[in-house]
Amino acid sequence: MAVPLQLAETACFILAAWLAVRVLARLLKGRAVPLRDRNLRAALVLAFAGLLLGWVRQIIA
């Protein structure tokens, strides 16, 4: 059971990092990034989901 959770956790962090890089690239280009930006929100949600999956995996193990 721990392996699928670890894969899901890793996928969440990879997707969150990819979205965060997109937001960072926009910032480096000098564009404003509002707090309601969908990439920023998705990155935060995926990072939080990855943390929760890691926590559940530690409890199960």
XYZ file of N, CA and C in Angstrom:
183
model
N 0.820 -1.208 0.000
C 0.000 0.000 0.000
C 0.860 1.265 0.000
N 2.060 1.157 0.551
C 2.905 2.344 0.670
C 3.455 2.800 -0.682
N 3.675 1.843 -1.598
C 4.269 2.212 -2.895
C 3.337 3.101 -3.717
N 2.041 2.777 -3.857
C 1.178 3.687 -4.614
C 1.064 5.074 -3.964
N 1.075 5.103 -2.637
C 1.026 6.401 -1.961
C 2.291 7.199 -2.220
N 3.424 6.518 -2.234
C 4.679 7.216 -2.495
C 4.725 7.734 -3.928
N 4.210 6.949 -4.865
C 4.160 7.411 -6.257
C 3.233 8.620 -6.402
N 2.088 8.580 -5.733
C 1.163 9.711 -5.787
C 1.778 10.945 -5.138
N 2.480 10.740 -4.028
C 3.144 11.859 -3.350
C 4.197 12.487 -4.259
N 4.999 11.651 -4.893
C 6.044 12.144 -5.792
C 5.430 12.882 -6.975
N 4.352 12.341 -7.521
C 3.685 13.002 -8.646
C 3.148 14.371 -8.240
N 2.590 14.468 -7.039
C 2.082 15.760 -6.562
C 3.205 16.784 -6.471
N 4.345 16.367 -5.904
C 5.453 17.308 -5.758
C 6.061 17.695 -7.101
N 6.127 16.768 -8.035
C 6.668 17.088 -9.364
C 5.751 18.081 -10.083
N 4.449 17.826 -10.051
C 3.509 18.755 -10.691
C 3.513 20.117 -10.004
N 3.602 20.117 -8.674
C 3.646 21.391 -7.940
C 4.904 22.176 -8.311
N 6.027 21.487 -8.423
C 7.271 22.165 -8.802
C 7.184 22.722 -10.211
N 6.596 21.966 -11.131
C 6.451 22.437 -12.509
C 5.590 23.699 -12.572
N 4.481 23.680 -11.836
C 3.617 24.863 -11.831
C 4.296 26.047 -11.147
N 5.051 25.778 -10.099
C 5.769 26.853 -9.415
C 6.827 27.469 -10.324
N 7.470 26.659 -11.145
C 8.463 27.181 -12.091
C 7.782 28.080 -13.122
N 6.583 27.702 -13.548
C 5.845 28.563 -14.489
C 5.519 29.920 -13.869
N 5.125 29.912 -12.598
C 4.828 31.167 -11.906
C 6.113 31.976 -11.731
N 7.198 31.311 -11.361
C 8.477 31.999 -11.189
C 8.959 32.605 -12.501
N 8.770 31.895 -13.602
C 9.165 32.429 -14.903
C 8.381 33.693 -15.230
N 7.113 33.689 -14.884
C 6.299 34.882 -15.114
C 6.802 36.053 -14.271
N 7.187 35.756 -13.027
C 7.716 36.817 -12.168
C 9.039 37.360 -12.711
N 9.887 36.466 -13.204
C 11.176 36.907 -13.734
C 11.035 37.739 -15.001
N 9.953 37.529 -15.740
C 9.698 38.343 -16.923
C 9.144 39.711 -16.557
N 8.868 39.914 -15.288
C 8.377 41.207 -14.838
C 6.866 41.337 -14.830
N 6.167 40.256 -15.053
C 4.708 40.296 -15.038
C 4.190 40.097 -13.624
N 3.066 40.674 -13.350
C 2.445 40.509 -12.037
C 1.764 39.141 -11.963
N 1.804 38.551 -10.786
C 1.122 37.269 -10.553
C 0.111 37.487 -9.427
N -1.156 37.580 -9.771
C -2.158 37.782 -8.716
C -2.303 36.530 -7.854
N -2.786 36.709 -6.636
C -2.954 35.575 -5.735
C -4.017 34.599 -6.235
N -4.879 35.046 -7.139
C -5.913 34.173 -7.687
C -5.458 33.444 -8.956
N -4.159 33.500 -9.238
C -3.617 32.816 -10.415
C -3.826 31.307 -10.276
N -4.329 30.679 -11.339
C -4.675 29.255 -11.241
C -3.444 28.378 -11.109
N -2.327 28.741 -11.715
C -1.108 27.947 -11.568
C -0.573 28.009 -10.145
N -0.629 29.193 -9.557
C -0.162 29.353 -8.185
C -1.037 28.564 -7.224
N -2.343 28.659 -7.386
C -3.254 27.909 -6.517
C -3.084 26.412 -6.695
N -2.940 25.964 -7.926
C -2.772 24.527 -8.177
C -1.470 24.012 -7.563
N -0.404 24.803 -7.655
C 0.864 24.397 -7.057
C 0.740 24.262 -5.550
N 0.050 25.205 -4.921
C -0.135 25.134 -3.473
C -0.992 23.939 -3.072
N -2.047 23.684 -3.808
C -2.920 22.538 -3.503
C -2.160 21.225 -3.689
N -1.392 21.108 -4.763
C -0.639 19.879 -5.003
C 0.454 19.668 -3.957
N 1.110 20.738 -3.543
C 2.122 20.609 -2.488
C 1.480 20.165 -1.187
N 0.334 20.725 -0.855
C -0.379 20.329 0.357
C -0.839 18.875 0.257
N -1.321 18.461 -0.901
C -1.740 17.070 -1.098
C -0.549 16.124 -0.959
N 0.597 16.526 -1.483
C 1.802 15.710 -1.336
C 2.209 15.556 0.115
N 2.094 16.641 0.878
C 2.403 16.555 2.310
C 1.438 15.626 3.030
N 0.160 15.729 2.702
C -0.827 14.848 3.337
C -0.593 13.386 2.958
N -0.268 13.118 1.703
C 0.010 11.743 1.285
C 1.244 11.194 1.998
N 2.256 12.012 2.169
C 3.447 11.585 2.905
C 3.135 11.282 4.357
N 2.282 12.090 4.942
C 1.873 11.877 6.328
C 1.101 10.571 6.463
N 0.163 10.318 5.559
C -0.607 9.073 5.577
C 0.308 7.872 5.361
N 1.261 8.011 4.453
C 2.189 6.905 4.178
C 3.021 6.572 5.418
N 3.429 7.595 6.163
C 4.202 7.368 7.383
C 3.355 6.691 8.465
N 2.089 7.040 8.528
C 1.210 6.414 9.513
C 1.005 4.944 9.179
N 0.803 4.641 7.900
C 0.560 3.257 7.482
C 1.804 2.391 7.664
N 2.972 2.955 7.379
C 4.226 2.171 7.428
C 4.629 1.802 8.835
